[in-house]
Amino acid sequence: MGVYEHLEEYVGLPVATFNEDTGAEEEDDDGRGADPVTGADLPPAGEAAWFVGTSFDEEAFGDVFARFLKTVDTTEITALIIGYWGASYDDGAADPVALLTEAAASFPRLRALFLGDITGEEAEISWIEHSDITPLFAAFPGLERFEVRGAQGLVLEPVSSERLKVLRFESGGLPASVVRAVGASELPNLEHLDLWLGEENYGGDTTVADLAPFLSGERLPALRHLGLEDSEIQDEIAAAVAGAPVVARLESLSLAMGILTDQGAEALLSGQPLTHLRKLDLHHHFLSDAMVERVRAALPGVEVDLDEQEKPDGDWHYIAVSE
């Protein structure tokens, strides 16, 4: 479940697409490549977030990426988006992590990286095949924002970064090993963390105990937004958050997209004050009408998102994004 469109804007920049239909046989006088399909100039490298990807049964991603390196002045790029790169059953499959780390010297100004801007038509979120992403942090020490969609085969070891401010994982099932690695990482300036935990059927085996490094407040001293989302155990997480020391320094909190019921909301309301928050995101929930009103009344000065009030199908509850 879950519907995605390709990004049209990223970190405040318009997205420029470079795919199997894009290339440059020659450069214009101003150094910009020309698109041979449309004849239109590609934008200056530093004025766009660049999407690089291919399509199933089209040109191999490695070939598209090689043309991209030759066509665009990558030394000016600050934001890069990696789209579809193939799968294990695709002869054109590539390891984007290996290609990126090998080309790291070509991206000295890179500050934002989105790995896996892949729509459901290309691959369901839980079918996106990853590898060990740890080398990217050493290859691009200037990264301030890093986002990953998909988690099949995803590996992460603890990392260190003085620059990273935003870290996001979008998945239908995030392995607990990845969550624990984030918790063990040295990220002193991380301000924004989103973890779509997903469901066990798709590899989402995180427990509340795995979240202890975030909730205790001992790690991530600069954290101002925490998202623990899309979870089957959203009520348990809500109960843990209700007494978590980290909450006092947060500006926004998201427990959205999961199976949050009246039990979890009751724990939140009975726990520490949340009135200091600027925003509380609970969208896609299973709260009763009465509990929705209680939450709103308890937090009059907080922007509370209670959209997508779901109704269980018998005893069946569901997260927003799984397959």
Coordinates of C-alpha atoms in Angstrom, one line a residue:
M1 CA 0.0 0.0 0.0
G2 CA 1.1 3.6 -0.5
V3 CA 1.2 5.8 -3.6
Y4 CA 4.2 7.7 -4.7
E5 CA 4.9 10.1 -7.4
H6 CA 8.4 11.1 -8.4
L7 CA 9.7 14.2 -6.6
E8 CA 9.2 17.4 -8.4
E9 CA 11.1 19.5 -5.9
Y10 CA 13.8 18.5 -3.4
V11 CA 15.4 20.7 -0.8
G12 CA 13.9 23.8 -2.4
L13 CA 15.2 23.0 -5.8
P14 CA 13.2 22.0 -8.9
V15 CA 14.0 18.4 -10.1
A16 CA 15.8 17.9 -13.4
T17 CA 15.4 14.4 -14.8
F18 CA 18.2 12.5 -16.4
N19 CA 17.2 9.1 -17.6
E20 CA 17.4 6.8 -20.6
D21 CA 15.9 9.5 -22.8
T22 CA 18.3 12.2 -21.8
G23 CA 21.9 12.8 -22.8
A24 CA 24.2 15.2 -24.5
E25 CA 26.2 14.5 -27.6
E26 CA 27.7 18.0 -27.5
E27 CA 27.6 20.9 -25.1
D28 CA 26.4 24.4 -25.7
D29 CA 28.8 27.3 -25.6
D30 CA 27.7 28.0 -22.0
G31 CA 28.8 24.6 -20.9
R32 CA 25.3 23.2 -20.4
G33 CA 24.3 19.9 -22.0
A34 CA 21.5 19.7 -24.5
D35 CA 18.7 17.1 -24.4
P36 CA 18.8 15.3 -27.8
V37 CA 15.2 14.2 -27.5
T38 CA 13.6 17.6 -26.9
G39 CA 16.4 19.8 -28.0
A40 CA 16.0 21.8 -24.8
D41 CA 18.9 22.9 -22.7
L42 CA 19.4 21.2 -19.4
P43 CA 19.4 23.6 -16.5
P44 CA 22.7 24.8 -14.9
A45 CA 23.9 22.0 -12.7
G46 CA 23.8 23.9 -9.5
E47 CA 20.2 25.2 -10.0
A48 CA 18.4 21.8 -9.8
A49 CA 18.1 18.7 -7.8
W50 CA 19.1 16.0 -10.3
F51 CA 17.1 12.8 -10.7
V52 CA 19.1 9.9 -12.3
G53 CA 17.2 6.7 -13.1
T54 CA 16.1 4.3 -15.7
S55 CA 13.0 2.1 -16.4
F56 CA 12.5 -1.6 -16.4
D57 CA 13.7 -3.2 -19.6
E58 CA 15.3 0.0 -20.7
E59 CA 18.9 1.2 -20.7
A60 CA 21.0 -0.1 -17.8
F61 CA 21.3 2.3 -14.9
G62 CA 25.1 2.1 -15.0
D63 CA 25.1 3.4 -18.5
V64 CA 22.7 6.2 -17.7
F65 CA 24.8 7.2 -14.7
A66 CA 28.0 7.1 -16.8
R67 CA 26.3 9.5 -19.4
F68 CA 25.1 11.7 -16.5
L69 CA 28.7 12.1 -15.2
K70 CA 29.9 13.1 -18.7
T71 CA 27.0 15.4 -19.5
V72 CA 26.4 17.4 -16.4
D73 CA 28.9 19.4 -14.4
T74 CA 28.5 17.3 -11.3
T75 CA 31.0 19.5 -9.3
E76 CA 28.2 22.0 -9.0
I77 CA 25.5 19.6 -7.9
T78 CA 24.2 20.0 -4.3
A79 CA 21.2 17.6 -4.4
L80 CA 21.0 14.2 -6.1
I81 CA 18.0 11.8 -6.4
I82 CA 18.6 8.2 -7.5
G83 CA 15.6 6.5 -9.1
Y84 CA 15.0 3.0 -10.4
W85 CA 18.3 1.1 -10.9
G86 CA 17.0 -2.4 -11.6
A87 CA 16.4 -5.5 -9.5
S88 CA 18.0 -8.9 -9.1
Y89 CA 15.9 -10.3 -12.0
D90 CA 16.9 -7.4 -14.3
D91 CA 20.1 -7.8 -16.4
G92 CA 20.6 -4.1 -16.1
A93 CA 20.7 -4.1 -12.3
A94 CA 23.4 -2.1 -10.7
D95 CA 24.5 -1.3 -7.2
P96 CA 23.9 2.5 -6.9
V97 CA 26.0 2.6 -3.7
A98 CA 29.0 1.3 -5.5
L99 CA 28.6 3.7 -8.4
L100 CA 28.1 6.6 -6.1
T101 CA 31.1 5.9 -3.9
E102 CA 33.3 5.4 -7.0
A103 CA 32.2 8.7 -8.3
A104 CA 32.3 10.6 -5.0
A105 CA 35.1 12.9 -6.1
S106 CA 32.8 14.2 -8.9
F107 CA 30.3 15.5 -6.3
P108 CA 32.4 17.8 -4.0
R109 CA 29.3 20.0 -3.2
L110 CA 26.7 17.3 -2.6
R111 CA 24.6 18.1 0.5
A112 CA 21.4 16.1 -0.1
L113 CA 20.9 12.5 -1.4
F114 CA 17.7 10.6 -1.9
L115 CA 18.2 7.0 -2.6
G116 CA 15.2 5.2 -4.2
D117 CA 12.8 7.8 -5.7
I118 CA 10.9 4.8 -7.1
T119 CA 7.2 4.7 -7.7
G120 CA 4.9 1.7 -7.1
E121 CA 4.6 1.2 -10.9
E122 CA 8.4 0.6 -11.0
A123 CA 8.7 -1.4 -7.8
E124 CA 6.6 -1.7 -4.6
I125 CA 8.3 -0.1 -1.7
S126 CA 9.1 -3.4 0.0
W127 CA 10.5 -4.8 -3.2
I128 CA 13.2 -2.1 -3.7
E129 CA 16.4 -4.0 -3.4
H130 CA 19.2 -2.3 -1.5
S131 CA 22.7 -3.1 -0.3
D132 CA 25.1 -1.8 2.4
I133 CA 24.6 2.0 2.4
T134 CA 27.3 2.6 5.1
P135 CA 30.0 3.6 2.6
L136 CA 28.0 6.6 1.4
F137 CA 28.5 8.4 4.7
A138 CA 32.3 8.2 4.3
A139 CA 32.2 8.9 0.6
F140 CA 30.1 12.1 1.1
P141 CA 31.1 13.6 4.4
G142 CA 29.4 16.9 3.5
L143 CA 25.9 15.3 3.4
E144 CA 23.4 17.3 5.5
R145 CA 20.3 15.3 4.3
F146 CA 20.0 11.6 3.5
E147 CA 16.9 9.7 2.6
V148 CA 16.2 6.1 1.6
R149 CA 13.1 4.5 0.2
G150 CA 12.8 0.7 0.5
A151 CA 14.5 -1.7 2.9
Q152 CA 14.9 -5.1 1.3
G153 CA 18.5 -6.2 1.8
L154 CA 19.2 -2.8 3.4
V155 CA 22.4 -2.8 5.6
L156 CA 23.7 -0.1 7.8
E157 CA 26.5 0.0 10.3
P158 CA 27.0 2.8 12.9
V159 CA 28.3 5.9 11.2
S160 CA 29.7 9.3 12.2
S161 CA 28.8 12.6 10.7
E162 CA 29.2 16.1 11.9
R163 CA 27.2 17.6 9.1
L164 CA 24.1 15.4 8.9
K165 CA 20.9 17.2 9.9
V166 CA 18.1 15.1 8.3
L167 CA 17.9 11.3 8.2
R168 CA 14.8 9.5 6.8
F169 CA 13.9 5.9 6.1
E170 CA 10.7 5.2 4.1
S171 CA 9.9 1.5 4.2
G172 CA 7.1 -1.0 4.6
G173 CA 9.4 -3.0 6.9
L174 CA 12.6 -1.5 8.4
P175 CA 15.0 -4.1 9.8
A176 CA 15.7 -3.6 13.5
S177 CA 19.5 -3.9 12.7
V178 CA 19.2 -0.6 10.7
V179 CA 17.3 1.1 13.6
R180 CA 19.9 -0.1 16.1
A181 CA 22.7 1.2 13.8
V182 CA 21.1 4.6 13.7
G183 CA 20.9 4.6 17.5
A184 CA 24.6 3.7 17.8
S185 CA 25.7 6.4 15.3
E186 CA 27.5 9.6 16.2
L187 CA 25.3 12.3 14.7
P188 CA 25.7 15.3 17.0
N189 CA 23.9 17.7 14.7
L190 CA 21.0 15.6 13.5
E191 CA 17.8 17.6 13.9
H192 CA 15.2 15.5 12.0
L193 CA 14.8 11.7 12.1
D194 CA 12.0 9.7 10.4
L195 CA 11.8 5.9 10.7
W196 CA 8.9 4.2 8.8
L197 CA 9.0 0.9 10.8
G198 CA 6.6 -1.1 8.7
E199 CA 5.3 -4.5 9.4
E200 CA 6.9 -7.8 10.3
N201 CA 5.8 -9.5 7.0
Y202 CA 8.1 -7.2 5.1
G203 CA 11.0 -7.3 7.5
G204 CA 9.9 -4.7 10.1
D205 CA 11.0 -6.4 13.3
T206 CA 11.9 -3.4 15.4
T207 CA 10.8 -3.5 19.0
V208 CA 10.3 -0.7 21.5
A209 CA 13.6 -1.7 23.1
D210 CA 15.4 -0.9 19.9
L211 CA 14.1 2.7 20.2
A212 CA 15.7 3.3 23.6
P213 CA 18.7 5.2 22.3
F214 CA 16.3 7.8 20.7
L215 CA 13.7 7.9 23.5
S216 CA 16.2 8.2 26.4
G217 CA 17.6 11.4 25.1
E218 CA 21.1 10.2 25.5
R219 CA 21.8 10.2 21.8
L220 CA 21.2 12.7 19.1
P221 CA 21.5 15.9 21.2
A222 CA 20.3 18.3 18.5
L223 CA 17.1 16.3 17.6
R224 CA 14.1 18.5 17.2
H225 CA 11.8 16.2 15.2
L226 CA 11.2 12.5 15.8
G227 CA 9.1 10.3 13.5
L228 CA 8.4 6.7 14.6
E229 CA 5.8 5.9 12.0
D230 CA 3.9 3.3 9.9
S231 CA 4.2 0.8 12.7
E232 CA 2.1 -2.3 13.8
I233 CA 3.1 -1.6 17.4
Q234 CA 2.2 2.1 17.3
D235 CA 0.3 1.8 20.7
E236 CA 3.4 0.4 22.4
I237 CA 5.5 3.1 20.9
A238 CA 3.0 5.8 22.0
A239 CA 3.2 4.4 25.6
A240 CA 7.0 4.5 25.5
V241 CA 7.0 8.0 24.1
A242 CA 4.6 9.2 26.8
G243 CA 7.5 8.9 29.3
A244 CA 10.5 9.4 27.1
P245 CA 13.0 12.1 28.1
V246 CA 13.7 13.1 24.5
V247 CA 10.1 14.5 24.1
A248 CA 10.9 17.6 26.2
R249 CA 13.3 18.9 23.6
L250 CA 11.3 18.1 20.5
E251 CA 9.4 20.7 18.4
S252 CA 7.5 18.1 16.4
L253 CA 6.6 14.5 16.9
S254 CA 5.1 12.0 14.4
L255 CA 3.4 8.7 15.3
A256 CA 1.5 8.8 12.0
M257 CA 0.6 6.1 9.5
G258 CA 0.5 3.2 11.9
I259 CA -2.0 1.3 14.0
L260 CA -2.7 3.9 16.7
T261 CA -5.8 3.1 18.7
D262 CA -7.5 4.7 21.7
Q263 CA -5.2 2.7 23.9
G264 CA -2.1 4.4 22.5
A265 CA -3.7 7.9 22.5
E266 CA -4.8 7.4 26.2
A267 CA -1.1 6.7 27.0
L268 CA 0.0 9.9 25.3
L269 CA -2.6 12.0 27.1
S270 CA -1.8 10.4 30.5
G271 CA 2.0 10.9 30.0
Q272 CA 4.2 13.9 30.1
P273 CA 2.9 17.2 28.7
L274 CA 2.9 17.7 24.9
T275 CA 1.7 21.2 24.9
H276 CA 5.2 22.5 24.1
L277 CA 5.1 20.8 20.7
R278 CA 4.6 22.8 17.6
K279 CA 3.1 19.8 15.7
L280 CA 1.9 16.4 16.6
D281 CA 1.2 14.2 13.5
L282 CA -1.1 11.3 14.1
H283 CA -2.6 11.0 10.6
H284 CA -3.8 7.5 9.5
H285 CA -5.1 6.3 12.9
F286 CA -7.8 4.2 14.4
L287 CA -9.0 6.5 17.1
S288 CA -12.7 6.8 18.1
D289 CA -14.6 10.0 17.5
A290 CA -14.5 10.7 21.2
M291 CA -10.8 10.2 21.5
V292 CA -10.2 12.5 18.5
E293 CA -12.0 15.2 20.4
R294 CA -10.1 14.5 23.6
V295 CA -6.8 14.8 21.8
R296 CA -7.7 18.1 20.2
A297 CA -9.1 19.5 23.4
A298 CA -5.9 18.5 25.4
L299 CA -3.6 20.2 22.9
P300 CA -5.2 23.5 21.9
G301 CA -2.0 25.3 21.0
V302 CA -0.5 22.4 19.0
E303 CA -1.0 21.7 15.3
V304 CA -2.4 18.2 15.5
D305 CA -2.9 16.2 12.3
L306 CA -5.7 13.7 12.9
D307 CA -6.6 13.2 9.2
E308 CA -7.3 9.8 7.7
Q309 CA -9.4 8.4 10.6
E310 CA -9.6 4.7 9.6
K311 CA -12.2 2.2 10.6
P312 CA -11.0 -1.4 11.4
D313 CA -12.3 -4.2 9.3
G314 CA -13.4 -6.4 12.1
D315 CA -10.3 -7.0 14.2
W316 CA -8.0 -6.2 11.2
H317 CA -6.0 -3.0 11.5
Y318 CA -3.5 -1.9 8.9
I319 CA -0.6 0.5 8.5
A320 CA -0.5 3.1 5.7
V321 CA 2.5 1.7 3.8
S322 CA 3.5 -1.9 3.7
E323 CA 4.0 -3.6 0.3

